[in-house]
Structures are given as C-alpha cells and as structure tokens.
Coordinates of C-alpha atoms in Angstrom, one line a residue:
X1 CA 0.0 0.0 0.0
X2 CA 1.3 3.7 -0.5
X3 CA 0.0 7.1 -0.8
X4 CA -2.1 8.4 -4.0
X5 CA 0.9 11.2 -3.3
X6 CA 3.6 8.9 -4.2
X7 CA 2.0 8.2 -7.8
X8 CA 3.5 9.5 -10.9
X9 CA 1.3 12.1 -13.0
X10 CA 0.6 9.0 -16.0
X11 CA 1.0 5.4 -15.5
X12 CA 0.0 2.3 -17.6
X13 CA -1.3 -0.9 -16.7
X14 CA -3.2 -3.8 -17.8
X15 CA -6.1 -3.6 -15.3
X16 CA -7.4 -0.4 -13.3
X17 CA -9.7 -1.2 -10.7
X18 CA -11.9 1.7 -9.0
X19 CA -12.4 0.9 -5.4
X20 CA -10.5 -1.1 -2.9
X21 CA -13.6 -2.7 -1.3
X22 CA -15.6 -5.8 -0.5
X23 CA -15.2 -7.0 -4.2
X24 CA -12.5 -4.6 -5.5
X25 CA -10.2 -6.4 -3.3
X26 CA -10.6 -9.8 -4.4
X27 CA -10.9 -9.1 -7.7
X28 CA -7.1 -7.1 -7.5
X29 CA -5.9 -10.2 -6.3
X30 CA -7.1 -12.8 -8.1
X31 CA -5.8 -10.2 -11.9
X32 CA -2.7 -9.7 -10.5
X33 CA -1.7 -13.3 -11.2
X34 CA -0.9 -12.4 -14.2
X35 CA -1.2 -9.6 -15.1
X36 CA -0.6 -5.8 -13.8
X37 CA -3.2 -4.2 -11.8
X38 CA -3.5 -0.8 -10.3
X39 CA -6.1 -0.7 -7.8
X40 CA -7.6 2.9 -6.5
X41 CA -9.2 3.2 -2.9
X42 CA -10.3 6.5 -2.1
X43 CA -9.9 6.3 2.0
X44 CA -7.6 4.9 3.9
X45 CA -6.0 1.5 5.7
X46 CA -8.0 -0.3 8.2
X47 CA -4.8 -1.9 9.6
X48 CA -4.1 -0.3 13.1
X49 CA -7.3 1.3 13.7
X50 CA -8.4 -0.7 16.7
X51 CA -12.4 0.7 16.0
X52 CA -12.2 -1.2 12.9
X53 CA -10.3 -4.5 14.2
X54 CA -12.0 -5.1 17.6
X55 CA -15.3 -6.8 18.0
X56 CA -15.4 -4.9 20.9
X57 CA -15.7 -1.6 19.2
X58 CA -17.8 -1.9 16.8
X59 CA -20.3 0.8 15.9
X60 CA -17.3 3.2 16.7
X61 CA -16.4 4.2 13.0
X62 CA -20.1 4.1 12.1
X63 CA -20.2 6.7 14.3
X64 CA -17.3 8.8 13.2
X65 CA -18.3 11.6 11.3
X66 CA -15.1 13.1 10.9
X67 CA -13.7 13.8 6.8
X68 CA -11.0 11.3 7.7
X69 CA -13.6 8.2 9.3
X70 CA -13.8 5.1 7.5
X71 CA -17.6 5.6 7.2
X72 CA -19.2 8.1 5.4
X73 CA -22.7 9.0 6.6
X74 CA -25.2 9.9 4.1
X75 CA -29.3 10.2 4.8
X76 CA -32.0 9.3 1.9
X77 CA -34.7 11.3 1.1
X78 CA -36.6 8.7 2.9
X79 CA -35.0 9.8 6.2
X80 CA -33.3 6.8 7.3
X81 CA -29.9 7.6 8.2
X82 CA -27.0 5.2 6.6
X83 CA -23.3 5.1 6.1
X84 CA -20.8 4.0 2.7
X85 CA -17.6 2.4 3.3
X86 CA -14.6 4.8 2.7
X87 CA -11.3 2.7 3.5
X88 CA -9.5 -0.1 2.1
X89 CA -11.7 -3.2 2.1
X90 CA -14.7 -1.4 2.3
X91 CA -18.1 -2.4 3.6
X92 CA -16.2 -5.5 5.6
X93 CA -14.3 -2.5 7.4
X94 CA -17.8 -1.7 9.3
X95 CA -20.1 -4.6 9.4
X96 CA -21.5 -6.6 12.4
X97 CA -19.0 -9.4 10.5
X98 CA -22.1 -12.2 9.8
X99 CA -20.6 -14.2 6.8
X100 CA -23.6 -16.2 5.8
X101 CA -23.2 -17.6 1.5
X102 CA -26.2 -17.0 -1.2
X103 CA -29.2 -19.7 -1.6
X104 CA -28.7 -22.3 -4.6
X105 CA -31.3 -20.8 -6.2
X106 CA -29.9 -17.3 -6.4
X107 CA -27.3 -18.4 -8.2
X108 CA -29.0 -20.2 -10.0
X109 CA -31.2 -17.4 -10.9
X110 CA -28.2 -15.0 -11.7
X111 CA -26.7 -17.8 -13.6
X112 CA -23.4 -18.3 -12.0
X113 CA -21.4 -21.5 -12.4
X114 CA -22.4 -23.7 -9.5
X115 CA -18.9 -25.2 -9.3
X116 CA -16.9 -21.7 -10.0
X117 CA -18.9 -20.2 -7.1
X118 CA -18.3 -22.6 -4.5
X119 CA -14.7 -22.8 -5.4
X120 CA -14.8 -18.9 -5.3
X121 CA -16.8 -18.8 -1.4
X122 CA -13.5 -20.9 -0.2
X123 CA -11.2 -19.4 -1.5
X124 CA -12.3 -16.1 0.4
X125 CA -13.2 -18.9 3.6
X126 CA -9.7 -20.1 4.1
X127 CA -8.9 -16.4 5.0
X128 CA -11.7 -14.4 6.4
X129 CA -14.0 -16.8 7.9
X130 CA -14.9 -18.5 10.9
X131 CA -17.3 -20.3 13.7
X132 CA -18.8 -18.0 16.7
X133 CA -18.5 -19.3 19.8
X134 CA -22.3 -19.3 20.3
X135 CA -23.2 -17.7 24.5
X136 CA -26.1 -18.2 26.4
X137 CA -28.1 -15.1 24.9
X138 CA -27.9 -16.2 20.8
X139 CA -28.5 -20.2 22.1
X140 CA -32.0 -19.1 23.3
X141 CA -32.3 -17.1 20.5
X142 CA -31.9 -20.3 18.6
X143 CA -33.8 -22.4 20.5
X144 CA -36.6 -19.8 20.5
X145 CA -37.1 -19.8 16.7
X146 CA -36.9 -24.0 16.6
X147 CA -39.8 -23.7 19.1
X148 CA -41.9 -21.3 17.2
X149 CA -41.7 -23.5 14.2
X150 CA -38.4 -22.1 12.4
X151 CA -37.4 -25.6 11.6
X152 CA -34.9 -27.5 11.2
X153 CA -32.0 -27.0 12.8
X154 CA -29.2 -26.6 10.3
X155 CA -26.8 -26.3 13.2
X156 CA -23.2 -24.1 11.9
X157 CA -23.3 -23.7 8.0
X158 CA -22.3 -20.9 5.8
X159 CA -25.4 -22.0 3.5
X160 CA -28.7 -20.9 2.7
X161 CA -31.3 -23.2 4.1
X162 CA -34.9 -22.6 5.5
X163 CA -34.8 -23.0 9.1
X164 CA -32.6 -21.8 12.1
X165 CA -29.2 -21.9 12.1
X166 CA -25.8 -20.5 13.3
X167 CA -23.6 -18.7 10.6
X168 CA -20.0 -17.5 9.8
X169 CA -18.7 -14.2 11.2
X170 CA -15.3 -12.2 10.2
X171 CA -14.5 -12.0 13.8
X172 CA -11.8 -14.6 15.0
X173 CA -11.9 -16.0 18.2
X174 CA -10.2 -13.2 19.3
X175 CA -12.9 -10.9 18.7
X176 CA -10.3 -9.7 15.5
X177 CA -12.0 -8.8 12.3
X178 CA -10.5 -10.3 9.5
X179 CA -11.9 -7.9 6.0
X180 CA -11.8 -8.3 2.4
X181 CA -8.3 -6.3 2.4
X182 CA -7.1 -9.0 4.2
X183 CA -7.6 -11.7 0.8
X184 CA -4.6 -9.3 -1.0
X185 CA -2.4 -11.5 0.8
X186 CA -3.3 -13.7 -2.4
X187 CA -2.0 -10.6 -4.9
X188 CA 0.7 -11.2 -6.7
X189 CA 3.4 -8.2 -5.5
X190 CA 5.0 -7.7 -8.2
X191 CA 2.2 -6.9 -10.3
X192 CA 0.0 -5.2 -8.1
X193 CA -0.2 -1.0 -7.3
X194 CA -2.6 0.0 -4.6
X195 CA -3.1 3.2 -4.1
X196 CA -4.3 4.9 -0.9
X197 CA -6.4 8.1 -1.1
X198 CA -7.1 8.4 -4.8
X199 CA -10.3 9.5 -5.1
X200 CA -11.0 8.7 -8.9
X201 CA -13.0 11.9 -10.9
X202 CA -13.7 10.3 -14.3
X203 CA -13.8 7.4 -16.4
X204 CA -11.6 8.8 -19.9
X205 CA -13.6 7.7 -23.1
X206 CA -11.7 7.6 -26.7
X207 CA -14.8 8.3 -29.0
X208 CA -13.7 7.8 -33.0
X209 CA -15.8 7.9 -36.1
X210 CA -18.8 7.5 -34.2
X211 CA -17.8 4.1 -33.1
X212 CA -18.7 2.5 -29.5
X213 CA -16.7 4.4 -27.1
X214 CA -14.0 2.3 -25.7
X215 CA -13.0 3.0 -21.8
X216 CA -8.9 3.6 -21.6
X217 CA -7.7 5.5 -18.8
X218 CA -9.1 7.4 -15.3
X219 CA -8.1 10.9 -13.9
X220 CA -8.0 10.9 -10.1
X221 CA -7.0 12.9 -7.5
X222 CA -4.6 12.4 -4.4
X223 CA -5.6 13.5 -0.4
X224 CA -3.2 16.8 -1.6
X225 CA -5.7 17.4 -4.8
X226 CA -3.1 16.9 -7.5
X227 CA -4.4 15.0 -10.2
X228 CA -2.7 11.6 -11.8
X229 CA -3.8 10.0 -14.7
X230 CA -3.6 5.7 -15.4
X231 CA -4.5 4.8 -18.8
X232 CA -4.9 0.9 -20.2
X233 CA -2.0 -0.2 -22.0
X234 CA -2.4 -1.2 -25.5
X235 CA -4.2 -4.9 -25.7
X236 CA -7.7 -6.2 -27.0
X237 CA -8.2 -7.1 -23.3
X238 CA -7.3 -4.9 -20.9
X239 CA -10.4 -3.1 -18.9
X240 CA -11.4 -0.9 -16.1
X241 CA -13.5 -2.0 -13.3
X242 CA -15.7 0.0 -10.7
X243 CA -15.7 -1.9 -7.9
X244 CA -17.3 1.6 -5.8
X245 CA -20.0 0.4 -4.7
X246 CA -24.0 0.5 -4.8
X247 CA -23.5 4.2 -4.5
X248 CA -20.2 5.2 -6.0
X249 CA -19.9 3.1 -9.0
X250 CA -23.7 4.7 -10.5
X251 CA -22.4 8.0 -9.4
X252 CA -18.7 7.6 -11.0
X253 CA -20.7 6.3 -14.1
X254 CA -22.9 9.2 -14.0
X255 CA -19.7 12.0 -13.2
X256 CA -18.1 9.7 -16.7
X257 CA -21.0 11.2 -18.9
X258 CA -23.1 7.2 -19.0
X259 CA -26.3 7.8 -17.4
X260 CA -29.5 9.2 -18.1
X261 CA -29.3 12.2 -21.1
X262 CA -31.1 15.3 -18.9
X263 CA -30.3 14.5 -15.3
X264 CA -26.4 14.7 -17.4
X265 CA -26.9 18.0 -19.0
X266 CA -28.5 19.6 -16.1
X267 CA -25.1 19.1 -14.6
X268 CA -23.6 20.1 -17.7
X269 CA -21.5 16.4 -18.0
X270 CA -20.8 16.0 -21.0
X271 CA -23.1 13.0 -22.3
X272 CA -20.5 9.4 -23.5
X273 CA -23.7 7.1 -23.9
X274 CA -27.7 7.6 -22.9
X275 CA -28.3 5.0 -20.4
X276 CA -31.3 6.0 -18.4
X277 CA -31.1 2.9 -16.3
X278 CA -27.8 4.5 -14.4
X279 CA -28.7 5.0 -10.7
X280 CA -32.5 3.1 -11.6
X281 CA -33.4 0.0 -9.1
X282 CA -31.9 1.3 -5.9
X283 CA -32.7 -0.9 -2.9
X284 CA -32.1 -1.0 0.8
X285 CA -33.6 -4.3 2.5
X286 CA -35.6 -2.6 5.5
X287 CA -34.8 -3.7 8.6
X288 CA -36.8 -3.3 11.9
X289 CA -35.9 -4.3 15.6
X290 CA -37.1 -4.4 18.8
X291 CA -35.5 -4.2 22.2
X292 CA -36.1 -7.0 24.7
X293 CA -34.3 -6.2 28.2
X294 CA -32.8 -9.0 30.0
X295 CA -33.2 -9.2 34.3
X296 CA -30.0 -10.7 33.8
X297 CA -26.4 -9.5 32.2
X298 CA -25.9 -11.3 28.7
X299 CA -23.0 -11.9 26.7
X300 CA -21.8 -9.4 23.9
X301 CA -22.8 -10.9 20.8
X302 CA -23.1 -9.4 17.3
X303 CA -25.6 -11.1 14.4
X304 CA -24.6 -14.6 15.1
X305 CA -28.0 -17.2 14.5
X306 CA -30.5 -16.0 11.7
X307 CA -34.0 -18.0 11.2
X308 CA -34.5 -18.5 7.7
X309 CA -38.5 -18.3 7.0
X310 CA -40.5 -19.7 3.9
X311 CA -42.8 -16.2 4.2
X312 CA -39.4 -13.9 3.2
X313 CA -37.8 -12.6 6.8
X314 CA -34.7 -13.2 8.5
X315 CA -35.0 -13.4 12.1
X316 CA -31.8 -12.0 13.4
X317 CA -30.3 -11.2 17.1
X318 CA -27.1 -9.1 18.8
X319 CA -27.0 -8.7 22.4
X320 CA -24.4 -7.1 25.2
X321 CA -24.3 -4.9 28.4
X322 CA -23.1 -2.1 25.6
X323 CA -23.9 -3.9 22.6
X324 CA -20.3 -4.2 21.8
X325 CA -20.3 -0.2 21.7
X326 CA -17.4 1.5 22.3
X327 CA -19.1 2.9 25.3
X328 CA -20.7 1.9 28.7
X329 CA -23.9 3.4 27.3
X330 CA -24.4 2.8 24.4
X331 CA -26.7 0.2 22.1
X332 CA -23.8 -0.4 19.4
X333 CA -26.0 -1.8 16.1
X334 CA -29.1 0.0 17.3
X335 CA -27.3 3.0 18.7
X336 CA -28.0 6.5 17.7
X337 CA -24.5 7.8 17.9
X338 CA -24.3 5.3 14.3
X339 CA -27.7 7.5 13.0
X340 CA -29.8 4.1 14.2
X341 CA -32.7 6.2 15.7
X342 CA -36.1 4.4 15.2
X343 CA -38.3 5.9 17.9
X344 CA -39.2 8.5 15.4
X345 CA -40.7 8.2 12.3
X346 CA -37.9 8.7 9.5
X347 CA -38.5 11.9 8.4
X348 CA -38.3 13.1 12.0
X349 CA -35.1 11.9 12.5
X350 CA -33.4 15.1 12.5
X351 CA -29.7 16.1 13.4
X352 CA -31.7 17.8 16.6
X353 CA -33.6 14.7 17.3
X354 CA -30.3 12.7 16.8
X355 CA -28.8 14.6 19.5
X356 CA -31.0 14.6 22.0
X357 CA -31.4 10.4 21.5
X358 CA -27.8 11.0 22.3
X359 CA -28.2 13.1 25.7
X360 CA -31.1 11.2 26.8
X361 CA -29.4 7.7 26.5
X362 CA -26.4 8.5 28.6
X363 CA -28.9 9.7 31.4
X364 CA -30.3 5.9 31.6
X365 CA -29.8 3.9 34.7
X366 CA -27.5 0.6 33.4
X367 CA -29.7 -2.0 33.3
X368 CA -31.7 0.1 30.6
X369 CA -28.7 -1.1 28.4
X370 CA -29.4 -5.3 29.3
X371 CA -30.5 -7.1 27.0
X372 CA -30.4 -7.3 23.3
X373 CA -32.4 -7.0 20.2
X374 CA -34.2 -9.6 18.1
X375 CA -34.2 -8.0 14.3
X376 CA -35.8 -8.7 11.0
X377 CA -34.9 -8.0 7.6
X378 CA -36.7 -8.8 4.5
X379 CA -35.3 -10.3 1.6
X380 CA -34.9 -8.3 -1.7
X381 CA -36.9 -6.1 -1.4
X382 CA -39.1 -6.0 -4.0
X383 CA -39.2 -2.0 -3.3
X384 CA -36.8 0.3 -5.7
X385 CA -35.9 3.6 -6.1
X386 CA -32.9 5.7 -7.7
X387 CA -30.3 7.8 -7.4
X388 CA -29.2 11.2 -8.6
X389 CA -25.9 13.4 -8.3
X390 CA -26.1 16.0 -6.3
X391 CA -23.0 17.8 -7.2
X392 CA -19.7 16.9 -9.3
X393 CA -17.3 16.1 -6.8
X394 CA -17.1 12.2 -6.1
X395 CA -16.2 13.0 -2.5
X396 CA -19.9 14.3 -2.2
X397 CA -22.8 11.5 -1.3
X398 CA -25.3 11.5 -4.3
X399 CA -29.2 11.7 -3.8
X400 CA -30.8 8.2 -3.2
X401 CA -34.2 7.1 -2.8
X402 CA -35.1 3.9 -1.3
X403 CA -38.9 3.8 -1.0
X404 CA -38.9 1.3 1.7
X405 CA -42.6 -0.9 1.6
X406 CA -43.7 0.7 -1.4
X407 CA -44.8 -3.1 -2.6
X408 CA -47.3 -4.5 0.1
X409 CA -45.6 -7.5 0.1
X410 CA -42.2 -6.2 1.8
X411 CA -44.7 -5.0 4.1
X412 CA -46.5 -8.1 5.0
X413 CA -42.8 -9.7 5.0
X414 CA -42.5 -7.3 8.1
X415 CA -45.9 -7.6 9.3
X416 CA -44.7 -11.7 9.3
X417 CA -41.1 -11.4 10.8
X418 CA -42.6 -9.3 14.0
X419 CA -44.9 -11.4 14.8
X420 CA -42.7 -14.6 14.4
X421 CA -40.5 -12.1 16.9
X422 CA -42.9 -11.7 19.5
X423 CA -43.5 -15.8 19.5
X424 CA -39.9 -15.8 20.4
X425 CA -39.7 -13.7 23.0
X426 CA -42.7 -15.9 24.4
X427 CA -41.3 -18.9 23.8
X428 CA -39.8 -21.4 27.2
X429 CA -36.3 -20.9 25.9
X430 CA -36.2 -17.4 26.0
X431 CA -38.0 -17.1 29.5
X432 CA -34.9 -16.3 31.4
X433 CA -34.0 -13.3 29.3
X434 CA -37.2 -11.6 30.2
X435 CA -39.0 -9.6 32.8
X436 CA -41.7 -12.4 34.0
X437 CA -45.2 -10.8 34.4
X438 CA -43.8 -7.1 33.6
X439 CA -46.8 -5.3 32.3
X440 CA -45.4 -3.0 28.9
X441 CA -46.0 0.1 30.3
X442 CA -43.7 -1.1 33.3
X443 CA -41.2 -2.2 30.8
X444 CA -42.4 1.3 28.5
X445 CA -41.2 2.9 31.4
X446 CA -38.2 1.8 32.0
X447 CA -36.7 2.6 28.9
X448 CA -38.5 5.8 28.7
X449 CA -35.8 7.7 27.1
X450 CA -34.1 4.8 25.7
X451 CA -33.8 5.4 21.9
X452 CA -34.9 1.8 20.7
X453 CA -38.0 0.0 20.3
X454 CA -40.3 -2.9 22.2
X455 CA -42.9 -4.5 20.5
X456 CA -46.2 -2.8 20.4
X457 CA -47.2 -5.9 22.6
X458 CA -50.4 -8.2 21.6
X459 CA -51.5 -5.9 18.9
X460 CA -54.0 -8.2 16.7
X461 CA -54.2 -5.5 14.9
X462 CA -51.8 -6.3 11.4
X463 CA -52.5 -2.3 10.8
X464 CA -50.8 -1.5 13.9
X465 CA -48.1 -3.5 13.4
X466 CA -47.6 -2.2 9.5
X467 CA -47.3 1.3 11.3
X468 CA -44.6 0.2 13.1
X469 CA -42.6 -1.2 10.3
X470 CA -42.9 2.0 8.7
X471 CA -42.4 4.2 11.5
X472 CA -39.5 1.9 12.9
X473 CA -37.9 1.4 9.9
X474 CA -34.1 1.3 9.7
X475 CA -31.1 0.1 7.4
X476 CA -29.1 -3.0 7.8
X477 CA -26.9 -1.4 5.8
X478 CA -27.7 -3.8 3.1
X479 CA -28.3 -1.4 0.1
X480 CA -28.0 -2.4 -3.4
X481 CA -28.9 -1.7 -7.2
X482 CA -28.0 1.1 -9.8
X483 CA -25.9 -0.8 -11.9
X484 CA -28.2 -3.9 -12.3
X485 CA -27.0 -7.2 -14.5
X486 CA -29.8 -7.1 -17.6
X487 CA -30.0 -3.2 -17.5
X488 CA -26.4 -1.0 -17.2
X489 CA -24.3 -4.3 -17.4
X490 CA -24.6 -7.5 -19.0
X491 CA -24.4 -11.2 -17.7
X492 CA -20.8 -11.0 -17.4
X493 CA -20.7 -7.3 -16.0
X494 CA -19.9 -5.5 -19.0
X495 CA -21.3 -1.9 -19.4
X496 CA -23.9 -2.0 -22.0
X497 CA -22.5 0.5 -24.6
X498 CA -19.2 1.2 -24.5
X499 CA -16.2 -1.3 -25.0
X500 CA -13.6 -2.1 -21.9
X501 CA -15.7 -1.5 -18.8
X502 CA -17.6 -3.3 -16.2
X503 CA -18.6 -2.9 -13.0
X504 CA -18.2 -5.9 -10.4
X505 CA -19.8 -5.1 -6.8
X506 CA -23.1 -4.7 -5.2
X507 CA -24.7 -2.1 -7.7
X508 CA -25.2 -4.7 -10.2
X509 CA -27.5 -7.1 -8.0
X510 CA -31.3 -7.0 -8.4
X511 CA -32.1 -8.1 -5.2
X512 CA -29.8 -8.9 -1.8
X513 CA -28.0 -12.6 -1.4
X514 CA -28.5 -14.7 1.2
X515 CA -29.6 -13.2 4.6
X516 CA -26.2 -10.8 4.4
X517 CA -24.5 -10.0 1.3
X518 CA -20.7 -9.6 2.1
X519 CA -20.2 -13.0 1.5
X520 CA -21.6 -12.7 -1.9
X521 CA -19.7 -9.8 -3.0
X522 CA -16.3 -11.0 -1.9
X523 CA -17.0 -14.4 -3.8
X524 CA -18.0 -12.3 -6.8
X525 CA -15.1 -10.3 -7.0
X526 CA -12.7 -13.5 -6.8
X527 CA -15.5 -16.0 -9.5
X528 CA -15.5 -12.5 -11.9
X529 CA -11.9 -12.3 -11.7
X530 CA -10.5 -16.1 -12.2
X531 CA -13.4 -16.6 -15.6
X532 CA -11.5 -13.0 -16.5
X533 CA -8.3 -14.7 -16.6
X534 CA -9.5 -18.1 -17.4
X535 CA -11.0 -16.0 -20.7
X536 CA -7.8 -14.3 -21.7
X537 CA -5.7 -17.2 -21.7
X538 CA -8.0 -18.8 -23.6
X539 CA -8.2 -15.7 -26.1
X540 CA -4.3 -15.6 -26.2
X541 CA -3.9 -19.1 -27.1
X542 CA -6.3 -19.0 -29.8
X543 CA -4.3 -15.9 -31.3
X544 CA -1.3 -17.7 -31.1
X545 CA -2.7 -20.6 -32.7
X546 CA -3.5 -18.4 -35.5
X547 CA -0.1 -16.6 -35.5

C-alpha cells in the first residue's frame, strides 16, 4: 500500500480497478496473477485502527463523522440515516461481520457457475472466515425460533437453508475482524499497485468515427488534490472496473458522462452514452428491531444465528451490556450515535432529534442497556428507487431514494417477521431473558428515554403492526442496485455501450443474497476475476494458434 501522493502524474497498466472494497479487493488479487493491476481506494488503511479490528468496538467508525472516518454517513430522502464504506476493504471495514453464502437458487437465478462459485466462497473462507462461539443469549435465541416452528436445525453452516441456524462471522476468536483487504495476501506483489487516497473523478472515453466508445484511462486525484492520470496499456483485453460500490460506482458512471441524457446535461456532463437505467433500481432491504431487556447480564454478541423463514424474513439477534459499543452506554447496532434512531418516524429523525437520542441515553440507569435486540430484515426487497448526483465532486454523497414498503408484500414480509419475533420472546427458551409478568407500560417505562423500540405488545391488529414497520424502519446497511446485471451491465458485468468496462460489486444485484451479502460480494469479486483470466488465456492461445 502507498500514498495516492507517491503516484507519478501518468501510469499504464493492464487492469485499473476503482475501489478497494468488499469485491475490488478480491478481484485485484485474483488479476494480479498475471497480469498488472492498479487498484484505486479512495480512503484509507484499516490496519491499526483498533475501532475497525475489535469486535469490541464496533459501531465506533459508524459513528465517526469526521472527513478522515472510515464511514461516510449519508441520509436518503426517505429519512433513514445510513453510512458507505470509505477505507480499504470497504463495507467488511464496518459490518457486524455475519458471513452467511447465497441460496442455490440465487445463483442459480443470476446464472453463476455452481462449481466456480463454491470454489470462489473458499477461497475467500480459508482467509476471512470462521465459527462464533455461540453464548447463552444467541443459544435461546436459537432455541426460541426452533420452538416457534423455524425448523430445522441446520446447526453451523455458511449455506442458505430454510430454518434456524448459526452462521460465519469475520470475527476470529479473538474478537479480530478479518476484511476483504485482508484476501490481497493472495496478490501477486510484483504486479499489483494500490493506491491509498485516490479518489478517482472520471472514467476517460476515446470516442472515434462514431464508433462505441472504448474506456482507456481514469483521472484521479490524491488527499493533496493533485491530479494523476492511469491509462490501459495497448491490448484487445485490458479493462477498467468499478468496484465503488451501490452508491459510487452509479455515481462515478454518472460524473463519466453514462447515465440518463437530462439528469447529465443539467449538470452540464458531458453525455458518452444515454443510459437511463444508471442510478435506476436502488434498494435497501428494510430492517426493523425491537428491544427486549434482560433481568440478567448477557453476553456481547453481534448477528450470530438467523432464522430463515418460507414467508421472506430473516429473524436476526445481537446482544451485550453495551452492545459491543465502544461505550458503557451505548446500544452499538441499534445505537443513535451510528444514526440508528427508530423511535421517530424517519422523516423526523433530525440532526436535533439525533442529539437529543444521544443526551437522553447517557442519562439511563444501566440495566436500561441489558438485553439485546431480536431484528428482521426482508429479503430483496421488492421496493426500488434511484439515485441522482447532487453535485460533481465524487467525495460528495449522491441523492438516493429507497422507497422502503412501497410493494405491500415487503410490508406483510415485516408484518410476518414481528410477529414470528414476538413468538420468540414468548417462547420457554427465551423465559430467562425476560422480565416475568412485567406489564409493557412497566417495561415502556423503564426505557423511557431509551432510543430503541419494544414491541407494540399483543397488537392483533396487522395495521398497527404495519405502522410500526414504517415508523421503525431502519437500514441494515444492506443497500444495493443502480448498476443492475440485464440493464447497465450484462451477464458477465460489462457496461452496456461502450467497449472495456464493467462494473463488479453490489450495484449490479437486483435483489440482496443470502440473509447478508458480504459474502456474496467477496465471492463475486474472486468467481469474476479467475473466468476473467480463465478468458484471456484462452483468447491468447487462440491468437497464437492463428499466428
């Protein structure tokens, strides 16, 4: 690794990769074998930054707004508060760690090799993966959803089966994160430049006799401002790759002059190629939770067991005296100091209302903080939006709309997991993590000020409980779309339209894989880039053949 600082104004290579992230990483590695790769990351190393490396801290970057933090917060116009990834390794950088693989039938669906991809999940696995040591708190989670009918037991797998089981995290027994930066220990060094702080600004086009325009070089910018350019070398094969992300890699598409022809001009970009699907099918899978305090201490635990249900919700748990905050007070996943408020609706979640979440939570008596929450998320959604630039500076969060529970069925999915959440806090296995005979407004009470959310309890009513999906509603961070396979890029992740481009990451997935995606996009990055290489030697040998 070194300093966008130390790079010379032009350089050549055979790959350029935007974004050292989840599946930019990967991807780096896996070219590099043979041939040379320069790999762009516009924040900075996660190695020696304790609030990225301990379990213990998590939720600490999240909720680091500074210019320099690993996490970049951005809102939606749907009010929920959210973060982006902006150091090397990305999203794995920030995440509660659960490393859980996509169902047979999504890839399937996407039309992945079967064989490719599994070969592709271990090779990230030997590296970055491993088995929680499941504690009391998550075993009656378990239990709890076996007895309310989540069935089977799949015990520990990394698959995606209906029923309960226990999944992978990136957390070693140590409580040490292990990230997708960490699989460029496969790279080949020779062949490999990574670049710290280069924030890329454009995508260069060569545009001749009104032919397809063919990508060939990038322009970016160092933490000083200078600007460096890195062109392709000459070959039929070489490409770029945005690997940015769901929100970077529309936007640096967009800021390039490929996107929709008005939203361009308005900005006065220069238009490469109309694509008015740029920034379209935006998606963040809604996630709700509910607080359930504990008469006794439980152990710190981030998302460890998920219960897989046939109706579409993943039943999902994290517990701790602090939530594995990186305070005494604080509720770490759920905590407000991350922009996780959900005791207001989301347009009321204001930097005010924020703030007072804030003051009001340290005022709590401790035990407020015992216990843990018992989440849902929905899979896809079936609920899109877009996104738009805001401005011309890449540094600068584009506009995004979500539209959480547009489609009724992403709400009854809700509707379906809280309720299937309620049976588990009554169930026998889950009896000793809760108040016995505590009326709700007792409990209400309690947590008065706390900035989380009980259950509205014994609510027949399904309208009730839809209200509180909406009003409750917050991100899992799980966000996806604006580069979608069929639409900006094709099945193997080529840009519609133009010649030596593709985009490899989260933006190009219609809907979310498995119950949480970083597995996914790791395993992409490493399947895209060994049928890459497995293409061009096959390419070179037929040219040789003719030669």
């Amino acid at each position: 690794m070194r300093e966008a600082t130390t790079a010379s104004s032009i350089s050549y290579y055979d790959y350029i990769i935007i974004g050292g992230g989840t599946a930019g990483c990967p991807l780096a590695a896996t070219l590099s074998q043979n041939y040379s790769v320069l790999l762009l990351e516009r924040g900075g190393s996660p190695y020696g930054n304790p609030n990225i490396t301990n379990l213990a801290a998590f939720g600490a970057a999240l909720s680091d707004t500074s210019p320099s933090s690993p996490a970049q917060r951005f809102i939606s116009e749907d009010g929920v508060i959210n973060s982006r990834a902006r150091v090397l390794g990305g999203g794995s950088c920030l995440n509660a760690g659960f490393y859980t693989r996509a169902s047979a039938n999504y890839i399937r669906e996407v039309g992945w090799d079967g064989r490719a991809v599994n070969e592709a999940y271990e090779w990230v696995e030997k590296i970055v993966a491993f088995e929680p040591k499941v504690q009391q708190w998550q075993s009656a989670v378990r239990e709890g959803l076996l007895e309310v009918g989540v069935v089977p037991d799949n015990g520990f797998t990394y698959d995606h089966i209906y029923g309960t089981k226990v999944g992978g995290t990136i957390f070693d027994q140590n409580g040490y994160r292990h990230t997708s930066a960490d699989l460029l220990q496969y790279a080949n060094p020779s062949r490999i430049t990574l670049l710290l702080h280069a924030t890329v600004h454009k995508i260069l086009f060569r545009t001749r006799d009104g032919s397809r325009p063919k990508a060939q070089g990038v322009v970016f910018r160092d933490s000083r401002g200078i600007k460096h350019r890195a062109y392709l070398r000459q070959g039929p094969k070489n490409e770029i790759i945005v690997s940015a992300g769901a929100l970077g890699s529309p936007q640096l598409l967009m800021l390039s002059g490929v996107g929709p022809v008005e939203h361009l001009r308005a900005h006065n970009i220069t238009v490469t190629l109309e694509q008015p699907l740029v920034g379209q099918g935006m998606s963040d899978n809604p996630m709700n939770a509910v607080f359930v305090p504990s008469p006794v201490p439980v152990e710190v635990s981030l998302i460890e067991v998920v219960g897989i249900t046939k109706f579409g919700s993943f039943i999902e748990a994290a517990s701790g005296e602090n939530f594995a905050g990186s305070s005494p007070r604080d509720f770490g996943m759920f905590s407000p100091k991350i922009g996780q408020l959900s005791t207001v609706p989301p347009k009321q979640r204001t930097p005010e209302a924020v703030a007072k979440a804030i003051e009001l939570m340290d005022t709590l008596d401790h035990t407020a903080f015992r216990g843990g929450f018992i989440l849902e998320k929905i899979m896809g959604p079936i609920s899109t939006g877009h996104m738009e630039l805001r401005t011309l500076n890449p540094n600068d969060n584009p506009a995004v709309t979500f539209n959480y529970f547009k489609d009724p069925l992403d709400l009854e999915r809700c509707v379906q997991g809280l309720r299937t959440i309620e049976k588990v806090i009554d169930s026998k296995p889950f009896a000793p993590f809760r108040y016995v005979n505590m009326p709700v407004p007792v409990l209400l009470n309690m947590t008065a000020n706390s900035p989380v959310n009980l259950l509205p309890r014994h609510s027949n009513s399904s309208l009730s409980l839809q209200q509180f999906c909406r009003d409750t509603v917050m991100t899992i961070w799980h966000y996806h779309g604006g580069c979608q396979v069929g639409r900006v890029v094709d099945s193997d992740y080529k840009v519609l339209g133009v010649d030596a481009l593709r985009v490899i990451d989260g933006s190009t997935f219609n809907y979310s894989p498995g119950t949480n995606p970083q597995a996914t996009v790791m395993m992409l990055g490493r399947y895209m880039g060994v049928k890459m290489l497995k293409e061009r030697l096959a390419f070179d040998a037929d040219r040789m053949g003719r030669v």
